[in-house]
Coordinates of C-alpha atoms and ligand atoms in Angstrom, one line a residue:
X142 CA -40.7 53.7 -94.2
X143 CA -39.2 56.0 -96.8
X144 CA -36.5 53.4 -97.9
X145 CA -38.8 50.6 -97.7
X146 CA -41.2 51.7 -99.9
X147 CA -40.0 52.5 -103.3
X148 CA -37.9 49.3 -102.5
X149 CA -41.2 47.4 -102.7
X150 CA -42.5 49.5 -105.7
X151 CA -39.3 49.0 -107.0
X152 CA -38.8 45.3 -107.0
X153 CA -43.0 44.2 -107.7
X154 CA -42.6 44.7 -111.2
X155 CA -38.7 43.5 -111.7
X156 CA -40.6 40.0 -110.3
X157 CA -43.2 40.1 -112.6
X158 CA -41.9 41.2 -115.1
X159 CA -39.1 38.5 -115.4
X160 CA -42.1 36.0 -115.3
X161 CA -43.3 37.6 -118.2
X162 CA -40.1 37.6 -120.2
X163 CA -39.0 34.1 -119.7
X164 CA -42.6 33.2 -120.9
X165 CA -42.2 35.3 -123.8
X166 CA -38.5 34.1 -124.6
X167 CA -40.1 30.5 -124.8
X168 CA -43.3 31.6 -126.8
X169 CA -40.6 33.0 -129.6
X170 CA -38.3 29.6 -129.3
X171 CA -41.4 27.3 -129.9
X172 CA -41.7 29.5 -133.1
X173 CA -37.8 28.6 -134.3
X174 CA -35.5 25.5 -134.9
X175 CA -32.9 28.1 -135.1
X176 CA -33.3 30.8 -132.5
X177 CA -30.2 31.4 -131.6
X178 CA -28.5 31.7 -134.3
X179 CA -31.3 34.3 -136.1
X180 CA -33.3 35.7 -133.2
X181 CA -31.4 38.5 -131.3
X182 CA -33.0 39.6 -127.9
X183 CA -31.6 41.8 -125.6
X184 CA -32.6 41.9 -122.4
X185 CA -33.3 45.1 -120.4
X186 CA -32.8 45.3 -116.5
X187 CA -35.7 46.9 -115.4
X188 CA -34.1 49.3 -112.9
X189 CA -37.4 51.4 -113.4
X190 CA -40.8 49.6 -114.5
X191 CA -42.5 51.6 -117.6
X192 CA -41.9 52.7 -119.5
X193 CA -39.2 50.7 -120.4
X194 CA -39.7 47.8 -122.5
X195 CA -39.7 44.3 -120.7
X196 CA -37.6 43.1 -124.4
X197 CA -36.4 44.6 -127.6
X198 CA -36.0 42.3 -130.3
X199 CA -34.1 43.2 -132.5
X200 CA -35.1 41.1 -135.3
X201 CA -32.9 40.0 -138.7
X202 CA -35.7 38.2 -140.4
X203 CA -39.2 38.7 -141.1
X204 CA -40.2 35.4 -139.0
X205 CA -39.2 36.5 -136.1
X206 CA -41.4 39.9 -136.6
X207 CA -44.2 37.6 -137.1
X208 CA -43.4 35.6 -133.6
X209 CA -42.8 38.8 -132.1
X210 CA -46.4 40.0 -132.7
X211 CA -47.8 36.6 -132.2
X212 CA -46.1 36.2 -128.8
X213 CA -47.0 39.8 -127.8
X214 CA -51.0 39.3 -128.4
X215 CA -50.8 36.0 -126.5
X216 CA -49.4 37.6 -123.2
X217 CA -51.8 40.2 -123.2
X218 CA -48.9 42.8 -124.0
X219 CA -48.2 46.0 -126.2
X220 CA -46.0 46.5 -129.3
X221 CA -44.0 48.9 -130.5
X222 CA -42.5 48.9 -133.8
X223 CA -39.3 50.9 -134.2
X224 CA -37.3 52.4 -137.2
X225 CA -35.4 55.4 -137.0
X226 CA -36.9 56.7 -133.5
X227 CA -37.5 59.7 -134.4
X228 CA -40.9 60.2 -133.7
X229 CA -41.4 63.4 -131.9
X230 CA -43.7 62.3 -128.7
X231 CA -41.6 58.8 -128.2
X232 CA -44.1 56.9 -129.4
X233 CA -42.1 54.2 -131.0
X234 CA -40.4 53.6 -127.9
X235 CA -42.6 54.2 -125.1
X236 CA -46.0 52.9 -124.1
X237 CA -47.6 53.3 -120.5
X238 CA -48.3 49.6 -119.9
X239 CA -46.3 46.3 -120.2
X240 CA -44.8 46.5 -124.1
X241 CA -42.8 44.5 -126.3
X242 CA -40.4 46.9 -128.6
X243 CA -39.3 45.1 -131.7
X244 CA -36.5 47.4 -133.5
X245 CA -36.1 47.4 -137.1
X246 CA -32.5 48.7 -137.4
X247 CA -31.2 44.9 -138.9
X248 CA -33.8 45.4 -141.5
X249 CA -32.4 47.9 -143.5
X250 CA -31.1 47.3 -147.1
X251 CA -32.0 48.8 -150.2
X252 CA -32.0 47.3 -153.7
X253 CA -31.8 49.5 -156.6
X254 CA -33.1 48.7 -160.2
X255 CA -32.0 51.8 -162.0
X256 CA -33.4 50.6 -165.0
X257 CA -37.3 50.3 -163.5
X258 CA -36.2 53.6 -161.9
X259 CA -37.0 51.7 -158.8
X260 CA -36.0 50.3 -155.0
X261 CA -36.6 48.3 -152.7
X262 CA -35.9 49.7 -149.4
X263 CA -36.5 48.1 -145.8
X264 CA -38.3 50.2 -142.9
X265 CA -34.9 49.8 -140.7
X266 CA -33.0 52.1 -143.2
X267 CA -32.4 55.3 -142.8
X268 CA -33.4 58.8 -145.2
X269 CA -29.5 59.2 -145.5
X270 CA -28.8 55.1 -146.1
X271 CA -31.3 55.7 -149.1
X272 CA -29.9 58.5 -150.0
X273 CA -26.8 57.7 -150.3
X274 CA -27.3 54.3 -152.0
X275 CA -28.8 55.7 -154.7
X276 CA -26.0 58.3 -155.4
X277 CA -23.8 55.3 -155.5
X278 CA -25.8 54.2 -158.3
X279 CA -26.8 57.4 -160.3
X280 CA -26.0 61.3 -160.3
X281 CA -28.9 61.7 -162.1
X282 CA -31.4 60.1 -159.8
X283 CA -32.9 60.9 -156.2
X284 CA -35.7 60.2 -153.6
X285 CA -38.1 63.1 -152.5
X286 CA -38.3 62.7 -148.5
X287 CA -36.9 64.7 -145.5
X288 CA -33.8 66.6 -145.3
X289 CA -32.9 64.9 -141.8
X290 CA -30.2 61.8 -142.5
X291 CA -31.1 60.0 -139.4
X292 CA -35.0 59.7 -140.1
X293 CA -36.0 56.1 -140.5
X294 CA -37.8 54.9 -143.4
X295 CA -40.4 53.5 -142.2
X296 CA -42.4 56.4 -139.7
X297 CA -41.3 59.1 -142.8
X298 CA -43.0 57.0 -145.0
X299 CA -46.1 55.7 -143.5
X300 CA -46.8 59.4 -142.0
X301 CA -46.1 61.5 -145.2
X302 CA -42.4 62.7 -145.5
X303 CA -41.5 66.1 -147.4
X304 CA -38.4 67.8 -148.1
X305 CA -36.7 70.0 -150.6
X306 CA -38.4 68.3 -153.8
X307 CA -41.9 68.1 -152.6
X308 CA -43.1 70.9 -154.6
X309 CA -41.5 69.1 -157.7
X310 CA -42.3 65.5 -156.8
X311 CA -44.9 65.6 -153.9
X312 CA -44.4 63.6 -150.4
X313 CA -42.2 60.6 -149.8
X314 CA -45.6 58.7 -149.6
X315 CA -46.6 59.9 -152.8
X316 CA -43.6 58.0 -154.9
X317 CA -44.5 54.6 -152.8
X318 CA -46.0 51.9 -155.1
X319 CA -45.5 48.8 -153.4
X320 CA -45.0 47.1 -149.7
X321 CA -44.6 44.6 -147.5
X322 CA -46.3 44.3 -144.4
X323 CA -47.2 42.2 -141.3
X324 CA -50.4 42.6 -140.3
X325 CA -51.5 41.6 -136.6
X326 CA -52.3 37.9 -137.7
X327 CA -48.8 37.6 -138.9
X328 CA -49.4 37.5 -142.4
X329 CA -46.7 39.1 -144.9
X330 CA -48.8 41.0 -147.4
X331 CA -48.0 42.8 -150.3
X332 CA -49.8 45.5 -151.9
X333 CA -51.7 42.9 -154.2
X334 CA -52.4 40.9 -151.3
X335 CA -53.5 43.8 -148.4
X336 CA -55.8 45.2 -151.3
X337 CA -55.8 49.0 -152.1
X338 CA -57.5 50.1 -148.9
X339 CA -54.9 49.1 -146.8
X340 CA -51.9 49.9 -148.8
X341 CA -53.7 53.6 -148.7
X342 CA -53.6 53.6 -145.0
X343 CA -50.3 52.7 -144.5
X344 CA -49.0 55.8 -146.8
X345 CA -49.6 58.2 -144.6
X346 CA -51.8 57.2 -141.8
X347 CA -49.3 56.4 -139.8
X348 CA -48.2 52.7 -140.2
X349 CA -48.1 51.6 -136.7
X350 CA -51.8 51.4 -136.2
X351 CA -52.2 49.0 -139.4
X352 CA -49.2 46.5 -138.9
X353 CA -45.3 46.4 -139.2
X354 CA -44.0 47.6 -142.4
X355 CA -40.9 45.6 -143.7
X356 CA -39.9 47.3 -146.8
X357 CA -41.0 49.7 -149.8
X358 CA -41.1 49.8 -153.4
X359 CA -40.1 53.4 -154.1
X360 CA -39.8 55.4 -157.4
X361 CA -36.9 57.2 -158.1
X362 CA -37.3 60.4 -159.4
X363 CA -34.5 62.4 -162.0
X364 CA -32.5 65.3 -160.6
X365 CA -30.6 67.2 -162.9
X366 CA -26.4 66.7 -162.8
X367 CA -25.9 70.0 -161.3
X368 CA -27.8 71.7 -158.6
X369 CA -27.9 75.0 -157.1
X370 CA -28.5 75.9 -153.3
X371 CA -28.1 79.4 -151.2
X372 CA -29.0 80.3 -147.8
X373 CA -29.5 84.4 -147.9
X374 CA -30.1 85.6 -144.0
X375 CA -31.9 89.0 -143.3
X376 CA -32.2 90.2 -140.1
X377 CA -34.8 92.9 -138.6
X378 CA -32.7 95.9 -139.4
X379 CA -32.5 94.2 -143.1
X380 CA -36.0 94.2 -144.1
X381 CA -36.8 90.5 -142.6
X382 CA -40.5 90.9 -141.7
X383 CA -41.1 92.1 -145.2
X384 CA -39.7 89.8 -146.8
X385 CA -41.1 87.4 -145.2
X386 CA -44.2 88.9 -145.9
X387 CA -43.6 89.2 -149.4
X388 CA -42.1 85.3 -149.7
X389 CA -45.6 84.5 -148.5
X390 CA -47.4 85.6 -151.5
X391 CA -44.7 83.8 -154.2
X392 CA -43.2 81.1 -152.8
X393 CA -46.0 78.3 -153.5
X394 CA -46.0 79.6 -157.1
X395 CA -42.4 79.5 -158.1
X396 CA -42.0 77.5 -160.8
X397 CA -41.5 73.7 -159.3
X398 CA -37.7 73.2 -159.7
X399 CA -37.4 76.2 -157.0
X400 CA -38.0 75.5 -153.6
X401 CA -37.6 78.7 -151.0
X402 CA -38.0 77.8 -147.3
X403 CA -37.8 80.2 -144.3
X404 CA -36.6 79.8 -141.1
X405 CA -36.6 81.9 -138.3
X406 CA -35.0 81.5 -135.8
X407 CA -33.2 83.7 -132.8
X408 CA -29.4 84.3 -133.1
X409 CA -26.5 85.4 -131.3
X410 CA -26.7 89.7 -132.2
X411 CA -23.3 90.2 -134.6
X412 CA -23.7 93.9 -133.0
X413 CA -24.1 92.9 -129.2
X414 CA -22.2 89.3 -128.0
X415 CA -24.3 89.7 -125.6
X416 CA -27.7 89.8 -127.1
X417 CA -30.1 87.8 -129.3
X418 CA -31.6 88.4 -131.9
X419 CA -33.9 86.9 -134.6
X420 CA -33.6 87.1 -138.3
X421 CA -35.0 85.0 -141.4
X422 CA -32.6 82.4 -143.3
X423 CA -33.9 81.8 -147.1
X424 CA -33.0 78.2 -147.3
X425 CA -33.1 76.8 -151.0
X426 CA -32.8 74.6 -153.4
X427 CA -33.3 74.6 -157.0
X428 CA -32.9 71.8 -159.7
X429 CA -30.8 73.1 -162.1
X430 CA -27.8 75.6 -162.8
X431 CA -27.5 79.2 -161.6
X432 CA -27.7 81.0 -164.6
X433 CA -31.1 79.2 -164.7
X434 CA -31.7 80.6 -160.8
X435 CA -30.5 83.9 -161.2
X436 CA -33.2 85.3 -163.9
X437 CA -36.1 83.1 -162.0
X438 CA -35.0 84.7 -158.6
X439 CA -34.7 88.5 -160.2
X440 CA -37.8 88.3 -162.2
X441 CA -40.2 86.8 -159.4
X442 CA -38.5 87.6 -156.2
X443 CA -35.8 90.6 -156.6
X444 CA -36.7 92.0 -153.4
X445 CA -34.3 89.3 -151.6
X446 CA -31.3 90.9 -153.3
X447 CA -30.1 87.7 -154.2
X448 CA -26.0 87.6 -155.4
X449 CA -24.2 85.0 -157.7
X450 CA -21.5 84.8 -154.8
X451 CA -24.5 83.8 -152.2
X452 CA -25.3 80.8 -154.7
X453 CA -23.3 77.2 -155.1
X454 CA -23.5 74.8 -157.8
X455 CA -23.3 71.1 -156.4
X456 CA -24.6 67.7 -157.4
X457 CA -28.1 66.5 -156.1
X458 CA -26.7 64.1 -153.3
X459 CA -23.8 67.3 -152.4
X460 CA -27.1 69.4 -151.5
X461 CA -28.9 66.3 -149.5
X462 CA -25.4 67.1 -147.0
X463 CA -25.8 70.8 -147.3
X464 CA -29.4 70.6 -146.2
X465 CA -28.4 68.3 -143.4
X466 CA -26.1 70.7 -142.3
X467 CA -22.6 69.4 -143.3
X468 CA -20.1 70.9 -145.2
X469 CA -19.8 70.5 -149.3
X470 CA -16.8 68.2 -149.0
X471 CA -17.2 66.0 -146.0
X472 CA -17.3 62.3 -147.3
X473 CA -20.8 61.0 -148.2
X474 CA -20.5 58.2 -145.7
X475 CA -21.5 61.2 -143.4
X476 CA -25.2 60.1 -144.6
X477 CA -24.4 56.4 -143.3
X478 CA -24.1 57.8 -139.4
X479 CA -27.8 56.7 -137.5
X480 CA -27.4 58.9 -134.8
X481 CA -29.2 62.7 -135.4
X482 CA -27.1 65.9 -134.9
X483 CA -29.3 67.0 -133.1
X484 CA -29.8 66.0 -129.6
X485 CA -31.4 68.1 -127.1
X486 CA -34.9 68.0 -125.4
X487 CA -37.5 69.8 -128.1
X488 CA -41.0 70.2 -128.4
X489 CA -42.5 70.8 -131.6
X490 CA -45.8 71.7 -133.2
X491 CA -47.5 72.6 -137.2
X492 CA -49.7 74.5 -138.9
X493 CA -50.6 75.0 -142.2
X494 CA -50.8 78.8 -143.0
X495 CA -53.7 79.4 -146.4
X496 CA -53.5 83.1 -146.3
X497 CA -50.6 85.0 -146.1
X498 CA -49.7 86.4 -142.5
X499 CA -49.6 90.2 -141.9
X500 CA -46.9 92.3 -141.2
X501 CA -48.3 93.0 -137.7
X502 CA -48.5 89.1 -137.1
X503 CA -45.1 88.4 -138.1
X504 CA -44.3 91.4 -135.8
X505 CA -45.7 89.5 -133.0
X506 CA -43.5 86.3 -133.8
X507 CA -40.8 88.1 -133.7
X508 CA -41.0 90.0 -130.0
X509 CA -42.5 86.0 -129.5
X510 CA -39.4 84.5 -129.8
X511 CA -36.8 87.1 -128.3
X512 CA -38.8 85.6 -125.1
X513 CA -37.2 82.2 -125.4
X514 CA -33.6 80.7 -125.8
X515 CA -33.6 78.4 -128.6
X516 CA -36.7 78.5 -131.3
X517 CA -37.1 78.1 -134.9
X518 CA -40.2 78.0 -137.1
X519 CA -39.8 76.7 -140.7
X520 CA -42.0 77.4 -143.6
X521 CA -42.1 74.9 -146.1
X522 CA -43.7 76.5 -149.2
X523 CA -45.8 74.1 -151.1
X524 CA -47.8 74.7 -154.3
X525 CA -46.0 72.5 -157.8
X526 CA -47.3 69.1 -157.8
X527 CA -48.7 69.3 -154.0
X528 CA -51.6 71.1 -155.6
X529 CA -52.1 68.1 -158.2
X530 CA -53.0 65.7 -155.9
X531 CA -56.5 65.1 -154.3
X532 CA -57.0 65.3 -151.0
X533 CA -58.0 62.0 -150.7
X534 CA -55.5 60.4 -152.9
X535 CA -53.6 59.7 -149.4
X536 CA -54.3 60.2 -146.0
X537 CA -52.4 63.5 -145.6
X538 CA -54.7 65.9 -147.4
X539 CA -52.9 68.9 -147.2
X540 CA -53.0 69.8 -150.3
X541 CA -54.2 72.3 -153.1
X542 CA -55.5 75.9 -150.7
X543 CA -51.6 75.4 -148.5
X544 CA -49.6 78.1 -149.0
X545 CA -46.8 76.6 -146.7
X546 CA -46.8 74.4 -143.8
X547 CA -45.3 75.9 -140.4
X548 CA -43.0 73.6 -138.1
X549 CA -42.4 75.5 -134.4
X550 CA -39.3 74.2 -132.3
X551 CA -38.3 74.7 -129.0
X552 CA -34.9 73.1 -127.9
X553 CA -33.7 73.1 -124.2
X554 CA -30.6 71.4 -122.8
X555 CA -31.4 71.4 -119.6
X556 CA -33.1 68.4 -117.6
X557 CA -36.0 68.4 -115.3
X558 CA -39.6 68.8 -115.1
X559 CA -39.2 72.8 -114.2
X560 CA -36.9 73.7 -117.4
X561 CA -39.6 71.5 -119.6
X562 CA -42.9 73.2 -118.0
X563 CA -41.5 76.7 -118.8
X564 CA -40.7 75.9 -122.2
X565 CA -43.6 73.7 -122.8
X566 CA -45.6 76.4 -121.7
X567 CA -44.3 79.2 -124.3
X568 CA -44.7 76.7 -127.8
X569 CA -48.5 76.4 -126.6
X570 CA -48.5 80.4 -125.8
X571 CA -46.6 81.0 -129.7
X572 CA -49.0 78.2 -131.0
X573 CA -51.9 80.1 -129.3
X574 CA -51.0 83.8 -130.8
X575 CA -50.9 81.6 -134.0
X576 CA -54.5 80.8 -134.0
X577 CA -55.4 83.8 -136.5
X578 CA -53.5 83.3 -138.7
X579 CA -53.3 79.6 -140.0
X580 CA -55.7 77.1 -141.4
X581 CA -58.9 76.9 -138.8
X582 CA -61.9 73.8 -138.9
X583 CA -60.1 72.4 -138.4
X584 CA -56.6 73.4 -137.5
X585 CA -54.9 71.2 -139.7
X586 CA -51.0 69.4 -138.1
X587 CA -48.9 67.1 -139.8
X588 CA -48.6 63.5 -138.7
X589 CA -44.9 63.0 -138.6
X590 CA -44.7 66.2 -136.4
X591 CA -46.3 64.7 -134.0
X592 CA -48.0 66.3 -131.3
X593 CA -49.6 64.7 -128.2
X594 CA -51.6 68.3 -127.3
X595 CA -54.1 67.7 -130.4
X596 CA -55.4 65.1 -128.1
X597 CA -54.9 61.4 -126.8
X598 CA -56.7 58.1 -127.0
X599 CA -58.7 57.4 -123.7
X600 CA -57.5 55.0 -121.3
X601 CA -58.2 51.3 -122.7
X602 CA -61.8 51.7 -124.7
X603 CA -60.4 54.3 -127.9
X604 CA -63.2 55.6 -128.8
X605 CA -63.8 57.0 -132.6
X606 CA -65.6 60.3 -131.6
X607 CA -62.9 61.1 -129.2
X608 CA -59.9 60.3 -131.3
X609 CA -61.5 62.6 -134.3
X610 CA -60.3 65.4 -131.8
X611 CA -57.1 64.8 -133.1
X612 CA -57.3 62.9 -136.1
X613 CA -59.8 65.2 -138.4
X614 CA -56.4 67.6 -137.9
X615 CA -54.1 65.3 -139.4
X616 CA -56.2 63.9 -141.6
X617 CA -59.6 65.6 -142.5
X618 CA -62.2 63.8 -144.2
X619 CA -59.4 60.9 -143.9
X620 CA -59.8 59.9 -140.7
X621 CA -62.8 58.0 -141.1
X622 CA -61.8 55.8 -144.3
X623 CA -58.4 55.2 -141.8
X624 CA -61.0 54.4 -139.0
X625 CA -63.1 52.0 -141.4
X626 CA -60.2 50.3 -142.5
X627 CA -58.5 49.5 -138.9
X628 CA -61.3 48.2 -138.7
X629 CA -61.3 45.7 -141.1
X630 CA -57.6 44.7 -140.3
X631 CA -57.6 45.2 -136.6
X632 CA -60.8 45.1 -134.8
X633 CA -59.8 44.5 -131.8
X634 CA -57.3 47.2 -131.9
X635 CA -54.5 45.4 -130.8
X636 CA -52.0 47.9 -132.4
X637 CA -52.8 51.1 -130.1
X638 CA -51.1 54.2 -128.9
X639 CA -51.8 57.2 -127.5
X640 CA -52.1 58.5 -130.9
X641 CA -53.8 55.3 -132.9
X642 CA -56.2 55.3 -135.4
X643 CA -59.2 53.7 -133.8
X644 CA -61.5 51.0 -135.4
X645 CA -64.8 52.6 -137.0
X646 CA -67.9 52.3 -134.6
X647 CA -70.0 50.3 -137.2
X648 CA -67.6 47.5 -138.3
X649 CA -66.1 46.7 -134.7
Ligands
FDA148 P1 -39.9 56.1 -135.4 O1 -39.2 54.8 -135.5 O2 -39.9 56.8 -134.1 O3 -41.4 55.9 -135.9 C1 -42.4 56.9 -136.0 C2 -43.8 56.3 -135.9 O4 -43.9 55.3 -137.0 C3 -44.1 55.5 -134.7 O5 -45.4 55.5 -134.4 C4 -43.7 54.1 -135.1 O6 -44.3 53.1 -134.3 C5 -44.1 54.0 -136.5 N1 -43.3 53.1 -137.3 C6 -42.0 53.1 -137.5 N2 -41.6 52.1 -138.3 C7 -42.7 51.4 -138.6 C8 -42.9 50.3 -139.4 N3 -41.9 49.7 -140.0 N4 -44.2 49.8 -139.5 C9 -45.2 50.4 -138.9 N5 -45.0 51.5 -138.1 C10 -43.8 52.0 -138.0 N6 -40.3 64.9 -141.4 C11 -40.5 65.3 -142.7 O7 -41.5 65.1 -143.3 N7 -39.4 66.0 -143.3 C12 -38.3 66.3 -142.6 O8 -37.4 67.0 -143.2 C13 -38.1 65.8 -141.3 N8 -37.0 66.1 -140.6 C14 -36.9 65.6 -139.3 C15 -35.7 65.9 -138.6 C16 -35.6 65.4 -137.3 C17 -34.3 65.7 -136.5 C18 -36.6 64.7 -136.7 C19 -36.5 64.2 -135.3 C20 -37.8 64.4 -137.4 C21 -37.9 64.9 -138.7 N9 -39.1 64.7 -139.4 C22 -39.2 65.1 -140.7 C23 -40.2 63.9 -138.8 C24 -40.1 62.4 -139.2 O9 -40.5 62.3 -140.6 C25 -41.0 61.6 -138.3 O10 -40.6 61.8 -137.0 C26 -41.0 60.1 -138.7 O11 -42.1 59.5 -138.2 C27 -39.8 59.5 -138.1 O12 -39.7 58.2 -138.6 P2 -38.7 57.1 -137.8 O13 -38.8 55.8 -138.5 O14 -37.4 57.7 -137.7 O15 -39.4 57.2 -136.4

């Protein structure tokens, strides 16, 4: 009986599923005189039902998006749209029931009009693609978004996207002045056409509950010829915790060009091989040339003992690689590599911290993390131009009142439900002892760090009361425009996840 039944369980859904796909595969043909020249599917063996996909299609045009959608809602199946995969709970990849995947990586050029200070860049490229695209155009012109390479452009930008120049030039979402989308009728809009509603939803409400993004029309910003980065570490014995204490209280005012973040993180002990321990790294970049830095950094923040010989002078698109992690003269190309350097299993969480932390708390975080094996938490200061910007000119609404926004990591390498529980268990126990001291009412999280704990949709019916759970966190007074205007697009909720933005009660 043992080997009989997951045989059975096994083999049910291979049978039905196949059904399934050959009805789909003929849905899409109807849809093309050319299909196999232009429509690329792969086929996946379904060795295990869910939650893998019964097809990815991989498509290179936007028709076939549009069959791919169309097909999908006449089978009764799920989509998922997929760009860079890097969403933190899967969500772009997995789904509990019967789901169509369609992945973007063929969509992925970017057009540059350096004299409109402009691009054009499809949701299939990647942060570093972009990146680097535009250095080949310009050393005086950049992008403000992430500092990971391998992020896609199209989750970064429809949830948000920061990185070293938000404080300068806000989020990724906040440069976006144009798009292309399919909404779940198959239409191809553009921001004339989807109307200002919509085109607000998509730039940073997460664009997979409103359609599939194609491409963006971003604005370029200016970064000066030479650039200057430094990483200063500090461990306890070094006055860490009070510096830390003390970047708290500056680092959202700095003038805009300088952007500080702090990461802890635990460390092999350079007194004991045997031993961690945890220090601070001051991770920064600032646009413009040292002897600029060096009276900025004495006058506002001597106490980090900051040193010429700790500092570099680079070009804008030399500190994208440093921040990433790569070494000042590895080729740019590096940028052009879709797979992440980091692989391991991680579970992440945010927080937006509005009053400066305590010695004693940062105390705590500290004992907090000798507990685990591999942890970081980065503080992203923010302050500059974040503080310009309404809360309700886009659906992330952390804004002015932020002094920094906290990212928590846990990485593990080993598999199996046992290692995950344990170390699942001490990010909610750190996130937990972090209540105190970061934003409350609500407990404000950033999209694009997703994280399934806030709360999930219910099973089939989403309902808006129990999604606000989770949703007045990432998006505050936001959620319910975002609610109202899924409704208007997608009443029926067709495009749904764990983590969707439900149509608004009234206008279903
Ligand atoms: P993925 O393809 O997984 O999509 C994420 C979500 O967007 C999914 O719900 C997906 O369905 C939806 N989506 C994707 N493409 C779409 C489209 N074309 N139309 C509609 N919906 C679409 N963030 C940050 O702000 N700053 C940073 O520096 C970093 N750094 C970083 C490093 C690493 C290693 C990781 C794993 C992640 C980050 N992030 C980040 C978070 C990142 O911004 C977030 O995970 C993005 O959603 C990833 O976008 P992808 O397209 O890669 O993900």
């Amino acid at each position: 009986n043992t080997l009989v039944l997951p045989f059975v369980l096994l083999f049910f859904p291979l049978v039905a599923s196949t059904t399934t796909q050959e009805s789909f595969i003929q849905c899409v043909k109807t849809r093309f005189s050319d299909y196999t020249k232009t429509f690329e599917i792969i086929l996946q063996l379904l060795l295990l039902s869910a939650p893998l996909p019964l097809l990815i299609v991989t498509p290179f045009h936007e028709s076939e998006i549009q069959a791919a959608i169309l097909c999908t809602k006449k089978h009764g199946l799920q989509i998922r749209v997929r760009s860079g995969g890097h969403d933190y709970e899967g969500l772009s990849y997995r789904c509990k029931t019967p789901f169509i995947l369609v992945d973007l990586v063929n969509l992925r050029s970017v057009d540059i009009n350096l004299e409109e200070e402009v691009a054009w860049v499809q949701s299939g490229a990647t942060l570093g693609e972009l990146y680097y695209s535009i250095a080949m155009e310009s050393k005086v012109h950049g992008f403000a978004a992430g500092i990971c390479p391998s992020v896609g452009i199209g989750g970064h930008l429809s949830g948000g996207g920061f990185g070293t120049m938000l404080r300068k030039h806000g989020l990724a979402a906040d440069n976006v002045i144009d798009a292309y989308l399919i909404d779940v009728s198959g239409r191809i809009l553009n921001r004339e056409l989807m109307g200002e509603d919509l085109f607000w939803a998509i730039r940073g409400g997460g664009g997979a509950s409103f359609g599939i993004i194609l491409s963006w029309k971003i604005k370029l910003v200016r970064v000066p010829p030479t650039v200057t980065v430094f990483t200063v570490s500090r461990s306890l014995e070094q006055g860490a915790i009070e510096l830390v204490h003390r970047w708290q209280y500056i680092a959202h005012e700095l003038s805009e060009d300088l952007f500080i973040r702090v990461i802890i993180q635990d460390v092999d002990d350079p007194n004991n091989g045997a031993a961690r321990t945890v220090q601070a790294a001051f991770n920064s970049l600032f646009l413009g040339k040292l002897d600029c830095l060096m009276p900025l950094m004495n006058q506002s923040f001597p106490e980090l003992g900051l040193k010429v010989d700790n500092c570099t002078e680079m070009t804008w698109i030399e500190s994208v690689l440093y921040f990433a992690g790569y070494k000042k003269d590895d080729p740019l190309e590096v940028l052009l590599d879709r797979n992440t350097l980091y692989k391991s299993y991680f579970k992440a969480k945010s927080d937006f911290a509005q009053e400066p932390i305590p010695e004693v708390g940062l105390r705590g975080i500290w004992e907090r993390f000798l507990e685990e094996e591999i942890v970081f938490m980065i503080m992203d200061p923010y302050g500059g131009k974040m503080n310009e910007i309404p809360e309700s000119e886009l659906p992330f609404p952390h804004r002015r009142g932020n002094l920094y926004n906290v990212q928590y990591l846990v990485k593990w390498v080993q598999n199996g439900v046992k290692a995950s529980k344990k170390h699942l268990h001490w990010m909610r126990m750190l996130y937990n002892y972090m209540t105190p001291y970061v934003s409350a009412s609500p407990r404000a999280a950033y999209l694009n760090y997703r994280d399934l704990d806030l709360g999930i949709n219910g099973k089939g019916e989403e309902s808006y009361s129990g999604a606000s759970v989770w949703g007045v966190k990432y998006f505050k007074d936001n959620f319910k425009r975002l609610a109202i205007v899924k409704g208007r697009v997608d009443p029926e909720n067709f495009l749904r996840s764990e983590q969707s933005i439900p149509p608004y009660p009234a206008l279903k």
